[in-house]
Coordinates of C-alpha atoms in Angstrom, one line a residue:
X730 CA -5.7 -6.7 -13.0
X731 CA -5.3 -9.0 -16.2
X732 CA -2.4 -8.3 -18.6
X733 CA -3.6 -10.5 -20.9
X734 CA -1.9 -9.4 -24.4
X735 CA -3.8 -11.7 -27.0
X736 CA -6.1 -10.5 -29.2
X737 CA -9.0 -12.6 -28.4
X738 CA -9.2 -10.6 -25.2
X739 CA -11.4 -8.0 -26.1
X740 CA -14.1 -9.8 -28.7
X741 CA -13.0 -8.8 -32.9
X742 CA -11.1 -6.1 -31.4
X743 CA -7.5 -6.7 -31.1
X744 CA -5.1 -4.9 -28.3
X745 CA -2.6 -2.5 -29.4
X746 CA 1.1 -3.2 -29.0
X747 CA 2.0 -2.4 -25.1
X748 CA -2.0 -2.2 -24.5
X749 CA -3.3 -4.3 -21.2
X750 CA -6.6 -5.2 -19.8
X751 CA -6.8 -2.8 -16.8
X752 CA -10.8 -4.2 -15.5
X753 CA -13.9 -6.0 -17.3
X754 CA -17.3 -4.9 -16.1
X755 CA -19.9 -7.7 -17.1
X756 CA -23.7 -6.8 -17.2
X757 CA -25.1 -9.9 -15.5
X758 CA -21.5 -10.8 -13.2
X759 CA -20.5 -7.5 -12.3
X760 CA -16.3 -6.9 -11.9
X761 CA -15.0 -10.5 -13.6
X762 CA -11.6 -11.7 -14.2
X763 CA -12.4 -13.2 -17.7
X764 CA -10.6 -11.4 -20.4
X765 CA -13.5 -12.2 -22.9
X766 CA -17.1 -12.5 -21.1
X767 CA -19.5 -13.7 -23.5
X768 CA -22.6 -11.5 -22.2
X769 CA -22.6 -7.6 -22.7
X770 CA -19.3 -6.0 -20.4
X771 CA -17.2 -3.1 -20.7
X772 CA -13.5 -3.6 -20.7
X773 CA -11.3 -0.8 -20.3
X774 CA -7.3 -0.9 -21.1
X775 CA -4.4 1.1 -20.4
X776 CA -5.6 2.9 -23.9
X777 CA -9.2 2.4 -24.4
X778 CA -12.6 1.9 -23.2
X779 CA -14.7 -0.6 -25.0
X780 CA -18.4 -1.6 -24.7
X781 CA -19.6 -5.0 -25.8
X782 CA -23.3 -5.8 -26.3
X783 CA -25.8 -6.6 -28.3
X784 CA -28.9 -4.2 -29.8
X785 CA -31.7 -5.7 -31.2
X786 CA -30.2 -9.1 -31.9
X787 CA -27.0 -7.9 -33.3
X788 CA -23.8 -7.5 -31.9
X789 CA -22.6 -4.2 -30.7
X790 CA -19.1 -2.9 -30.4
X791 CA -18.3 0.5 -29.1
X792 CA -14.9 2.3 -27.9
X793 CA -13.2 5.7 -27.3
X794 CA -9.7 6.6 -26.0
X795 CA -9.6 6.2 -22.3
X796 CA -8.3 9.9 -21.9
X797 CA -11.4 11.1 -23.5
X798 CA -13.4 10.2 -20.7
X799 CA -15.0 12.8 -19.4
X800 CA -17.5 11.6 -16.5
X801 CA -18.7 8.8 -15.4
X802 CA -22.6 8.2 -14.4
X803 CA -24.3 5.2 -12.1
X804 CA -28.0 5.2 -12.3
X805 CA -29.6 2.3 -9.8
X806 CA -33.0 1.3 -10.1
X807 CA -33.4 -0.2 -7.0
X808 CA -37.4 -1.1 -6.2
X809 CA -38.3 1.7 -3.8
X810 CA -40.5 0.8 -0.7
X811 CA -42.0 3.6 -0.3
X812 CA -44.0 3.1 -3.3
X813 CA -45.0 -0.2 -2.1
X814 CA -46.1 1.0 0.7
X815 CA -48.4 3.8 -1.4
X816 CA -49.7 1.7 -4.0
X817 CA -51.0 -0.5 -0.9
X818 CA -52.0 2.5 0.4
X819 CA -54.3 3.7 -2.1
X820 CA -55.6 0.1 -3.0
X821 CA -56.7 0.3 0.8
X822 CA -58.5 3.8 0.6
X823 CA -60.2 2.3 -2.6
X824 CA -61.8 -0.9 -1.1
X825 CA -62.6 1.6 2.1
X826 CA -64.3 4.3 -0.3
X827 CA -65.7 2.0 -2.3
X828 CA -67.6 0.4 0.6
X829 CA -68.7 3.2 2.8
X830 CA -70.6 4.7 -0.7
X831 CA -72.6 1.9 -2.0
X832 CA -73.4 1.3 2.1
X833 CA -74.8 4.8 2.2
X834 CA -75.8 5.7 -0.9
X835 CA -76.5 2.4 -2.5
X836 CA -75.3 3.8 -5.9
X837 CA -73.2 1.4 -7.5
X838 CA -72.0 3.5 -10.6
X839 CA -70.9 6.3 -7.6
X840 CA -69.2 3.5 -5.8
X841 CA -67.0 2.1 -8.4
X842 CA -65.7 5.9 -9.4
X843 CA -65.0 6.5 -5.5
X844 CA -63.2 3.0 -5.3
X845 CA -62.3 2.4 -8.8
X846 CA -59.7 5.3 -9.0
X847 CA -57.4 4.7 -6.2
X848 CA -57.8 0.9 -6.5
X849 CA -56.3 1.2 -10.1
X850 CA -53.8 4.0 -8.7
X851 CA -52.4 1.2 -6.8
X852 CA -52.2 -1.4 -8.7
X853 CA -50.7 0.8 -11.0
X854 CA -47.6 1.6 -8.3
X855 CA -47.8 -2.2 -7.2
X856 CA -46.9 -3.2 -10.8
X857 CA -44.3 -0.8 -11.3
X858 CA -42.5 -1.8 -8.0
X859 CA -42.7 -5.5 -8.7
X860 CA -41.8 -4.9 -12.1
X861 CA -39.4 -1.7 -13.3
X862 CA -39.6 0.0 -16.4
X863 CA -36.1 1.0 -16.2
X864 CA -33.1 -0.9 -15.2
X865 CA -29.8 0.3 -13.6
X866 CA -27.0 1.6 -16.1
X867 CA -23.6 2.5 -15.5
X868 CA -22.8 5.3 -17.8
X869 CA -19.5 6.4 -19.3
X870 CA -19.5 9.7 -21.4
X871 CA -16.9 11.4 -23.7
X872 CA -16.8 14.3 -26.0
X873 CA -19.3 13.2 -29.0
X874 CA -20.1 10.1 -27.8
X875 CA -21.7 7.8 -24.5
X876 CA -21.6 4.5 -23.4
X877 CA -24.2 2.7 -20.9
X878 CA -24.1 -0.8 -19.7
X879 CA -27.5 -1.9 -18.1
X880 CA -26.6 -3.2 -14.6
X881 CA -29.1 -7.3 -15.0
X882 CA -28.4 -8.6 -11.5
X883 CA -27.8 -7.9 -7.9
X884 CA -24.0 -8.8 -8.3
X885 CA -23.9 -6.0 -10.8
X886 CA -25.5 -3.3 -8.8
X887 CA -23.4 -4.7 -5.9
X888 CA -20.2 -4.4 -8.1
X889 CA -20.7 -1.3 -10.4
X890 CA -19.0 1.1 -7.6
X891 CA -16.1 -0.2 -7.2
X892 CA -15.7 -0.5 -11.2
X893 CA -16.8 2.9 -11.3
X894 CA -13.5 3.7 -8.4
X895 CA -11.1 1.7 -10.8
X896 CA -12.2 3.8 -13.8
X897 CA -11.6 7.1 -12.4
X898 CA -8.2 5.6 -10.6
X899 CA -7.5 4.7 -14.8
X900 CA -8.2 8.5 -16.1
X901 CA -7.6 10.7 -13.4
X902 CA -4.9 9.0 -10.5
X903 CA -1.8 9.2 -11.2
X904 CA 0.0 6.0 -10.8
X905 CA 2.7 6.6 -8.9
X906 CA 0.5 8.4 -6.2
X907 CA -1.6 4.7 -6.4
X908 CA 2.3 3.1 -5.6
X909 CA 3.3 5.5 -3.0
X910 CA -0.2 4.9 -1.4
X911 CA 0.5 0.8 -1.4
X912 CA 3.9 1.1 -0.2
X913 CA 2.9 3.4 3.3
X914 CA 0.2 0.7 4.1
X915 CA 2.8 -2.0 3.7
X916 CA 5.4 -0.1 6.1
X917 CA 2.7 1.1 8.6
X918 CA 2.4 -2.5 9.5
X919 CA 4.4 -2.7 12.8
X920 CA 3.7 -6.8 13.0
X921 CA 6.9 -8.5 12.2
X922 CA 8.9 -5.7 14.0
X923 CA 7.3 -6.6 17.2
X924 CA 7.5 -10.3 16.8
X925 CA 11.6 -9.8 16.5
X926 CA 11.7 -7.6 19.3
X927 CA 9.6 -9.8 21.8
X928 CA 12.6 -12.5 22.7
X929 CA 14.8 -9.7 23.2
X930 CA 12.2 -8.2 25.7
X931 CA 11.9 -11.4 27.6
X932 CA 15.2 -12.0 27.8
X933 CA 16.0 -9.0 29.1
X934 CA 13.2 -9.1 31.9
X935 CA 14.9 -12.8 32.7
X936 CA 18.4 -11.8 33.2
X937 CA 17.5 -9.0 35.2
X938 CA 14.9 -11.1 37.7
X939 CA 18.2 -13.3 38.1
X940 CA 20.6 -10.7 39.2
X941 CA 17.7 -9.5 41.6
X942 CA 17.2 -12.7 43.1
X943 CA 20.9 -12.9 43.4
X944 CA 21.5 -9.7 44.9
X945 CA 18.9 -10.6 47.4
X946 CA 20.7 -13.9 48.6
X947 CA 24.0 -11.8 49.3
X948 CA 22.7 -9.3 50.7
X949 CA 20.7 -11.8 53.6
X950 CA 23.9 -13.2 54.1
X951 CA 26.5 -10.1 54.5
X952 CA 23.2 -9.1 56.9
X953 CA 23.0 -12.2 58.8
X954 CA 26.9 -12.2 59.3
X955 CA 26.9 -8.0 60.4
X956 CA 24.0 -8.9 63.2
X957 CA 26.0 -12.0 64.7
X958 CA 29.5 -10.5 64.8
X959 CA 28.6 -7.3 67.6
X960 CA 26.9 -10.6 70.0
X961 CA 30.0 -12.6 69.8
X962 CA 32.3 -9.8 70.7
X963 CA 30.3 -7.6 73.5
X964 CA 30.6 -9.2 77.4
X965 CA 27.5 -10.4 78.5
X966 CA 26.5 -7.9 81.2
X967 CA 25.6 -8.7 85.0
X968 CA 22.0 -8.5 85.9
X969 CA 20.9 -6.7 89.0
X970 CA 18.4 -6.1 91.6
X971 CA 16.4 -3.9 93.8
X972 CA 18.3 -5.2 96.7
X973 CA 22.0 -4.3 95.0
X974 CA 21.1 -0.3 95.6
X975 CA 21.7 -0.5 99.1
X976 CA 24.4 -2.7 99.1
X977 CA 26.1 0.0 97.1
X978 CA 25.4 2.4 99.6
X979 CA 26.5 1.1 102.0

């Protein structure tokens, strides 16, 4: 977004007090960040929408309030093809036409009607698709009045959708819906949050490991201490035999 306030932003039109430079559309660049392109563009502002161009060799300045706007139009004459792939088509049929009735009939006037026609068909399509009568336009219409910019480039077919998003966000969006919008992406992101709270976490997960392991070692050596104590205090026990059983009887 440019705020530029001088009044060689738009060309011999000056801004109005308070008025900014909201986007500038050029024909050739497509979405630009000059404040005064010197080929054919559209700049709208927070008041207006102007057209600069030229029409047959003279310069061209159009404009309307930007709450006029009523509709806005893209038209893309992108080469199609399909219609290649006719006009080689019928220049095909021709030559095959052509050649199957002067082989039969040997009438040459016959062949060149049965040939001619669909060979000129396609040459016709071939020329249209290599070169278009019409080219791309983006269109801006208001009540008593219209405004077209013819799209001269790749880069301005490319750009002239998301110039025509900015223009309706301009007319139609309300601004602080655009804000609200900018501010829930910015708190969605749960990156910095989790990069505090990771040393915390492996802290945590340290000290506890410690008191395990510690717990561990006293609890082997109150167990170690319990098994030995009952050996050291219990008599050690006479061993017998088979032979003792008698002696007790008798």
């Amino acid at each position: 977004m440019i705020t530029d306030s001088s009044s060689d932003a738009v060309p011999r039109v000056p801004l109005l007090p308070g008025e900014s430079i909201e986007m500038v559309f050029d024909a050739r660049n497509g979405l630009v960040s000059e404040s005064a392109p010197r080929g054919e563009s559209l700049v709208v502002t927070s008041e207006r929408v102007v057209r600069d161009g030229v029409n047959e060799g003279a310069r061209v300045v159009s404009m309307f309030p930007l709450q006029d706007l009523a509709a806005v139009e893209v038209s893309d004459s992108g080469r199609s093809f399909e219609r290649l792939a006719q006009g080689i088509t019928l220049v095909a049929v021709g030559l095959v036409l052509g050649g199957l009735s002067w082989f039969i009939l040997e009438i040459q006037v016959l062949s060149v009607i049965l040939g001619g026609l669909p060979i000129l068909g396609g040459i016709y399509m071939l020329t249209g698709w290599a070169f278009p009568d019409t080219e791309g336009a983006l269109h801006l219409y208001a009540p008593g009045h219209a405004i077209a910019l013819p799209l001269r480039s790749p880069a301005a077919r490319e750009g002239v959708y998301a110039a025509m998003r900015r223009i309706y966000e301009l007319r139609w969006v309300d601004p602080a819906v655009l804000d609200e919008a900018d501010a829930s992406v910015v708190i969605t992101l749960p990156v910095e949050a989790d990069a505090e709270d990771e040393p915390k976490t492996m802290e945590a997960e340290l000290s506890r490991l410690v008191e395990e392991a510690d717990g561990e070692v006293e609890g082997e050596a109150d167990g170690g201490a319990s098994e030995e104590a009952p050996a050291e205090s219990s008599p050690e026990q006479p061993r017998t035999s088979f032979w003792d059983i008698f002696r007790r009887k008798s």
